[in-house]
XYZ file of C-alpha atoms in Angstrom:
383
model
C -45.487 11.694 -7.660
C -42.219 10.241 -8.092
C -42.555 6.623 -8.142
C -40.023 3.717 -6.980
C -39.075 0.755 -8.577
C -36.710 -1.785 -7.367
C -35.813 -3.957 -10.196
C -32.506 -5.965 -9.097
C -33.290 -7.468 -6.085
C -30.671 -10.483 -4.515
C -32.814 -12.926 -1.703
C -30.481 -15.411 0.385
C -32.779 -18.058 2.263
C -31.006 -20.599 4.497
C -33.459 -24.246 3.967
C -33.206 -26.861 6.608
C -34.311 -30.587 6.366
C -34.345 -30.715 10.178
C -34.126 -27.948 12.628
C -30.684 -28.873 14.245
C -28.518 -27.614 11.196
C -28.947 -26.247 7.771
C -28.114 -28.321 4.328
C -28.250 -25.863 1.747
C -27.879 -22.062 1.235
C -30.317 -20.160 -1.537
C -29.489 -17.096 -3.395
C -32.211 -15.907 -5.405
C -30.970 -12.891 -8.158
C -34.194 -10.807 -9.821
C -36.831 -11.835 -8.029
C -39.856 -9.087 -7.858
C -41.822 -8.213 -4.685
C -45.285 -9.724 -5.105
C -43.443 -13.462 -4.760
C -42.421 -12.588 -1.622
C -44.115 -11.813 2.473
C -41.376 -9.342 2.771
C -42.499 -9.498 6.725
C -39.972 -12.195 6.738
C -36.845 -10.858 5.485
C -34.593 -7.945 6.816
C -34.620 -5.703 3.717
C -31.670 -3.583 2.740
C -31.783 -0.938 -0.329
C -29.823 1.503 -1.920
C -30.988 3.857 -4.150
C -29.035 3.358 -7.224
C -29.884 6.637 -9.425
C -32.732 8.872 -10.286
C -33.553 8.850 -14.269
C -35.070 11.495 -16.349
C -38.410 9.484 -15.926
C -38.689 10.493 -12.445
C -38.361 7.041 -11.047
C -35.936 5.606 -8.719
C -34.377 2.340 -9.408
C -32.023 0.650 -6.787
C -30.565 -2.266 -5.399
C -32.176 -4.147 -2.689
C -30.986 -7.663 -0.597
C -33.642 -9.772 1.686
C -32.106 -11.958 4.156
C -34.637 -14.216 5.948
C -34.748 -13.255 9.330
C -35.440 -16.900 10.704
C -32.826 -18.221 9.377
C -29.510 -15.532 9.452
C -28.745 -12.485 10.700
C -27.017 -9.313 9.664
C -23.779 -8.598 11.738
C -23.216 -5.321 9.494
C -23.833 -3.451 6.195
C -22.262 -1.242 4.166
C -22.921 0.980 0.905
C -20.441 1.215 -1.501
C -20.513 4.616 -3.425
C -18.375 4.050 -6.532
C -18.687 8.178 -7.441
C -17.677 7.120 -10.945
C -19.150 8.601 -14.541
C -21.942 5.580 -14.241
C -23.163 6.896 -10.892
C -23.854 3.063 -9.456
C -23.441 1.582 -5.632
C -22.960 -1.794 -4.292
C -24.026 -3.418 -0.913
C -22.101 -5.609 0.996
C -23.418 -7.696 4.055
C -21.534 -9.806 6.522
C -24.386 -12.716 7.296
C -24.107 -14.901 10.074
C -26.651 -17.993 10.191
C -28.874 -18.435 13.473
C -27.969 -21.585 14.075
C -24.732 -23.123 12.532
C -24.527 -24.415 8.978
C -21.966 -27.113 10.323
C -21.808 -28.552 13.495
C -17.899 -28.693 15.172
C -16.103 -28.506 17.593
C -14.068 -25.847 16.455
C -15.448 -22.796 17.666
C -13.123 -20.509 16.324
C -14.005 -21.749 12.443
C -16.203 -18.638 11.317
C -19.385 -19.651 9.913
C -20.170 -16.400 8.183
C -20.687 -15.021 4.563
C -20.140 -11.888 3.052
C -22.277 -10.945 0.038
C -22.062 -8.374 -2.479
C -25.148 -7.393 -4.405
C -24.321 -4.442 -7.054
C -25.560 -3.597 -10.425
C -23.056 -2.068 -13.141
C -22.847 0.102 -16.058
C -24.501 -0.749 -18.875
C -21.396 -0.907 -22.062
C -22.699 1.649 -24.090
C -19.475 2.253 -25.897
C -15.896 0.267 -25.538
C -14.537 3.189 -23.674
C -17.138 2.378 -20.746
C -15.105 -0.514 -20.381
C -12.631 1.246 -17.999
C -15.464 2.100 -16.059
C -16.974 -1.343 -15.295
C -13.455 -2.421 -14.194
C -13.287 0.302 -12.118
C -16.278 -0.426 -10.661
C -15.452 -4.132 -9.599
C -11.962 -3.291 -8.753
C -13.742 -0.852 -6.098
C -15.780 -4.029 -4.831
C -13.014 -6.263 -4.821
C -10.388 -3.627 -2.784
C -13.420 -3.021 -0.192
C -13.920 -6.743 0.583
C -10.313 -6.850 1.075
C -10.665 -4.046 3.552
C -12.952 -5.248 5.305
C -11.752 -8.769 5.717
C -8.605 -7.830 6.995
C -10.157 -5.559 9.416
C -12.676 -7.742 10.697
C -9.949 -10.915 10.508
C -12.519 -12.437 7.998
C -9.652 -14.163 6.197
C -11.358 -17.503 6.454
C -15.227 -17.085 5.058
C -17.030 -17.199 1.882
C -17.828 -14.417 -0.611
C -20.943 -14.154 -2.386
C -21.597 -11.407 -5.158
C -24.705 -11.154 -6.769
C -26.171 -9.109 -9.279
C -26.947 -7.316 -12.967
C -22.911 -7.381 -14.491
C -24.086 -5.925 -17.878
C -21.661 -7.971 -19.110
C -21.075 -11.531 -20.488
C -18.848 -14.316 -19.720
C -16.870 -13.026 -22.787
C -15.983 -9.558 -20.771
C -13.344 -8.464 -19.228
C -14.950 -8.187 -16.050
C -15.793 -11.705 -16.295
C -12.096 -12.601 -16.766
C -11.133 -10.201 -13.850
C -13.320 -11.931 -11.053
C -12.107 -15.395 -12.432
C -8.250 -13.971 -11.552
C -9.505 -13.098 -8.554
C -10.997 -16.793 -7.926
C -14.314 -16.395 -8.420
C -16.743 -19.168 -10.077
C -19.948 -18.771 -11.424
C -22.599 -20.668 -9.842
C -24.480 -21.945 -12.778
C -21.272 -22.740 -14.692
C -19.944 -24.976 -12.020
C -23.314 -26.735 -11.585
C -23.722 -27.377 -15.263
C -19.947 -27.978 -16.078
C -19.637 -25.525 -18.256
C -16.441 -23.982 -19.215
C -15.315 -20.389 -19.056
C -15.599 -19.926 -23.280
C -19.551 -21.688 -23.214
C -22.257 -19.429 -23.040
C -25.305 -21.338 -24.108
C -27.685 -19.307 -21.163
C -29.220 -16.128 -21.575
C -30.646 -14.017 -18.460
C -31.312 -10.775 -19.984
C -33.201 -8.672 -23.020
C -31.686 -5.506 -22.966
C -32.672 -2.497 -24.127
C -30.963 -2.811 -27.717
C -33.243 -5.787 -27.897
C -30.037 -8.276 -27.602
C -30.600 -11.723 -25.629
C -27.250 -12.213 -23.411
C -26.604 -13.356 -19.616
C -25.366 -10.750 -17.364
C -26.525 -12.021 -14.099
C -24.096 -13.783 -11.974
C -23.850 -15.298 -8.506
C -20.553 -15.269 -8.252
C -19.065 -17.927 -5.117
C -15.425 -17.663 -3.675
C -14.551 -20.325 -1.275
C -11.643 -19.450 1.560
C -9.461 -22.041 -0.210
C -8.725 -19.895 -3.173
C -5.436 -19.426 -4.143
C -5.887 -15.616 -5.495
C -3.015 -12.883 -7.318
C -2.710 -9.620 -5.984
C -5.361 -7.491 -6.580
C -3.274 -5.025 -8.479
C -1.928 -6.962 -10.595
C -5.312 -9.086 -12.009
C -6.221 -5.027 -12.016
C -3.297 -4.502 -13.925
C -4.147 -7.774 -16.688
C -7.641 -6.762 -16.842
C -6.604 -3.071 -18.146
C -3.835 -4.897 -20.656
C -7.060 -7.012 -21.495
C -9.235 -4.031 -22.316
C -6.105 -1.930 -24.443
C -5.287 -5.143 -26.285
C -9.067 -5.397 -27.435
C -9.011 -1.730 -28.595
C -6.115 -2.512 -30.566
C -7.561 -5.275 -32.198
C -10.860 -3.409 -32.714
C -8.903 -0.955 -34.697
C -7.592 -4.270 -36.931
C -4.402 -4.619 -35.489
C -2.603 -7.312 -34.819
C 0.519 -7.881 -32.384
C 3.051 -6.371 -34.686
C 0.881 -3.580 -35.944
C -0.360 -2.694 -32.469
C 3.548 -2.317 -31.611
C 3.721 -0.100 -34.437
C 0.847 2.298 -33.276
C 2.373 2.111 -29.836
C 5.584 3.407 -30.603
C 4.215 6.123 -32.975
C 6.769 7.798 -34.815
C 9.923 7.496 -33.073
C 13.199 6.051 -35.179
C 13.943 3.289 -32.402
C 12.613 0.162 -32.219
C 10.844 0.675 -28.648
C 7.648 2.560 -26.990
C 8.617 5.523 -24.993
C 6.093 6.203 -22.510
C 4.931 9.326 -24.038
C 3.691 7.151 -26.966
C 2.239 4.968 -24.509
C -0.023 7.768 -23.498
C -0.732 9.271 -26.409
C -1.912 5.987 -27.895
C -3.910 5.190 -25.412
C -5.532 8.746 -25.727
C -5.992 8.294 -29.376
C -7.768 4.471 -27.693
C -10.464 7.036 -26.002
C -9.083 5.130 -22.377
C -7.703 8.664 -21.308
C -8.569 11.888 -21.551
C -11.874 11.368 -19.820
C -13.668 11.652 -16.342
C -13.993 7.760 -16.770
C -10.804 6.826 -18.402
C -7.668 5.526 -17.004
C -6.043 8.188 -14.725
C -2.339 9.438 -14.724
C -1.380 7.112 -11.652
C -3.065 3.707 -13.291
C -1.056 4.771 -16.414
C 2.007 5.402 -14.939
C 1.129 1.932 -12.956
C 0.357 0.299 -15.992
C 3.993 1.052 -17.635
C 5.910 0.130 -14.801
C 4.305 -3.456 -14.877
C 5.347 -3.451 -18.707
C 9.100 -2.297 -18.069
C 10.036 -4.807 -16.215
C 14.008 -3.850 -16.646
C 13.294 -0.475 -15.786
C 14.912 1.188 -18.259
C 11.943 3.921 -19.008
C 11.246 2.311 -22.749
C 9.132 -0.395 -24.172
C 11.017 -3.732 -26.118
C 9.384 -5.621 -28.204
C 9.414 -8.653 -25.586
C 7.863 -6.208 -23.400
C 5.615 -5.161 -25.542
C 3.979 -8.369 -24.984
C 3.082 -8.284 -21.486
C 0.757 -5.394 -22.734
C -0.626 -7.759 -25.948
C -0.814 -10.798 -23.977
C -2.166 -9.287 -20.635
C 0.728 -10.366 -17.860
C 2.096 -8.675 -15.536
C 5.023 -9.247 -13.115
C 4.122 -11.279 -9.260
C 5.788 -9.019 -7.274
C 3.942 -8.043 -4.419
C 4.611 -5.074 -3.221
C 4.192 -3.353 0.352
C 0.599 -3.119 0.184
C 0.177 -6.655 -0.373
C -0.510 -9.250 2.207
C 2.180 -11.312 2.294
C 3.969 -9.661 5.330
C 1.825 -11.731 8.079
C 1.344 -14.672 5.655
C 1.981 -18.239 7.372
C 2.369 -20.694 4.431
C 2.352 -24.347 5.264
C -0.024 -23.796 7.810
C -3.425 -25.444 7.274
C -6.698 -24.350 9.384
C -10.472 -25.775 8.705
C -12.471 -23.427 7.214
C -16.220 -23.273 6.058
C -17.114 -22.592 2.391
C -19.799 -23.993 0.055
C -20.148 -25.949 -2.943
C -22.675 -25.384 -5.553
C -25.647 -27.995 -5.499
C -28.110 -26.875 -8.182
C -28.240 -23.500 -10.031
C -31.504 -22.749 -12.240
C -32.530 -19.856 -14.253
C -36.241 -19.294 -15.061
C -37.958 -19.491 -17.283
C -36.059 -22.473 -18.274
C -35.971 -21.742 -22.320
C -33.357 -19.202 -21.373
C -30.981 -22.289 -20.316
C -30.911 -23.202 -24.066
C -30.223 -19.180 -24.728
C -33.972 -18.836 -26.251
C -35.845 -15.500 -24.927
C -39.416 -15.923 -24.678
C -41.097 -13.116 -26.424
C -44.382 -12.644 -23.327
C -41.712 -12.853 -20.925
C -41.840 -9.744 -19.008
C -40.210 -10.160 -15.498
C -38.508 -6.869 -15.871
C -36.621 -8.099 -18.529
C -34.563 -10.708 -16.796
C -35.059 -14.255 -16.486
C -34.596 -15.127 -12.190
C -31.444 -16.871 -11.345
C -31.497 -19.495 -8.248
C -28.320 -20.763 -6.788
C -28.387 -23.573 -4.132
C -25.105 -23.950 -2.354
C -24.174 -26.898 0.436
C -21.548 -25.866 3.387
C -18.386 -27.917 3.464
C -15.377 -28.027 5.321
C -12.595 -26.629 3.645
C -8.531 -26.686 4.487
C -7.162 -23.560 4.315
C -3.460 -21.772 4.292
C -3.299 -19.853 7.510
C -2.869 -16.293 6.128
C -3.860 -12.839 6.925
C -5.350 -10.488 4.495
């Protein structure tokens, strides 16, 4: 009989200190069944894939019915090489985090909960971008369409990936903080935590509860896309022991000028294993990828060009698709967001990066963030 097992589980719990209003929001990440009366909580899974095993493994989000509702949910089906979904749920509390007199200051979260692909060779890398970029262009979606401009995002779940990555870097573009970073003071380059033993036996931390408040200031999607793919060709350059002026030698293969057409562009990234495959970088994000890099337009590479590839910039102009059209700067509205209170990860050797060996909780160590609602000030803008 085929058997299921839901490993990555995200749990949001809204605690009160007295009935009229809540303090503090909880988002538990990894938490297993039996610590739970699951009576309690509006349960919402996704079957993630079926393995050779037989067994089904998924992704599944509790939300304590007492305490918040659901006002929607959607799957997100990436269809990619790595086969993986993501949830997303637009919460509303039962009774209001803040009290106001404001009633049209939305006192709603959305939350992600997703699990990615597991890294197993550089060229996956594409992948995993692809994967958040998905995520991030559907929240976008939906918050313009649902004129959710104004309310937190959560997103929770297994990244695969360290604070080292360059889907770590991508989220931070997009202004996204990691919960147990900010409540520790960490930095972006210290990783003393571990949350994970994976299955090449390596100690690393992968789980994140990621927490963007209203009051980011955030680029264009494309273009943090567009850095986080310079970010991921750079690295294959240097993995093949390049360095800036080498990598602009391999670039511009063997033609006599001193430029990269953008057939060499291709071709090297071929050679980079990020084409060529059902899960590498297609024609359009190539073609999108030069254009960023020649900025005059003159259909070659320069060696001060060059650089926007090697140091992962691209140009600020928005284009069409953008949101600046409705935008109202200067404008300032109160909004509701969170800061983080506490964040925890257990069993509490893994703060100090030390695995404990008869530590079994499928293999990750449970994450708890604790968030407070604030009142924010917020740019009036429209995504």
């Amino acid at each position: 009989m085929m058997g299921i097992s839901f490993r990555l589980l995200a749990v949001l719990i809204m605690c009160t200190d007295y009935p009229e209003r809540f303090n503090s929001v909880t988002v538990v990440l990894d938490v297993l069944f039996s610590f739970y009366n699951f009576s309690k909580y509006s349960l919402l899974v996704s079957s993630l894939r079926i393995y050779i095993s037989f067994s089904t493994t998924g992704l599944l989000t509790a939300i304590h019915k007492e305490y918040s509702r659901v006002l929607n949910y959607r799957e997100l089906l990436f269809n990619d090489f790595g086969d993986r979904v993501a949830q997303l749920l637009h919460v509303q509390s039962v009774i209001p985090f803040l009290q106001n007199n404001d009633d049209s200051m939305q006192q709603e979260i959305l939350i992600v909960n997703t699990h990615l692909l597991f890294p197993h060779d550089s060229s996956l890398s594409i992948v995993r971008l692809h994967q958040v970029y998905k995520i991030l262009q559907y929240l976008e979606t939906y918050q313009r369409e649902n004129k959710l401009s104004q309310v937190p995002v959560m997103l929770c779940g297994d990244w695969n990936g360290s604070k080292r990555g360059h889907v770590y870097k991508f989220l931070r573009s997009q202004g996204f903080v990691s919960s147990y970073d900010i409540a520790h003071e960490y930095t972006d380059s210290d990783h003393k935590w571990v949350s994970h033993r994976n299955h090449r036996g390596n100690i690393c931390g992968v789980d994140f509860i990621w927490l963007r408040n209203p009051n980011k200031s955030i680029k264009p999607l494309k273009i943090s896309w567009a850095e986080a793919a310079f970010g991921i060709i750079k690295y294959q350059l240097q993995k093949a022991s390049l360095n800036e002026k080498d990598a602009f030698d391999f670039l511009r293969a063997d033609n006599n000028g001193n430029y990269i057409t953008y057939s060499d562009f291709c071709d090297a990234l071929k050679q980079l294993k990020l084409t060529s495959l059902s899960h590498g970088l297609s024609f359009q994000e190539m073609k999108n990828l030069w254009v960023q890099a020649d900025v005059d337009g003159n259909g070659v590479l320069d060696y001060d060009e060059f650089k926007r590839i090697w140091y992962c910039t691209c140009s600020e102009n928005i284009d069409e698709d953008s949101n600046s059209e409705d935008s109202k700067e200067g404008i300032t509205k109160e909004a509701f967001g969170f800061a983080v209170k506490n964040a925890i990860l257990f069993p509490r050797e893994v703060e100090k990066g030390i695995w404990p060996e008869n530590y079994h909780l499928s293999d990750h160590a449970r994450l708890t963030a604790l968030f407070s609602p604030v009142r924010l000030r917020c740019s009036q803008k429209s995504l």
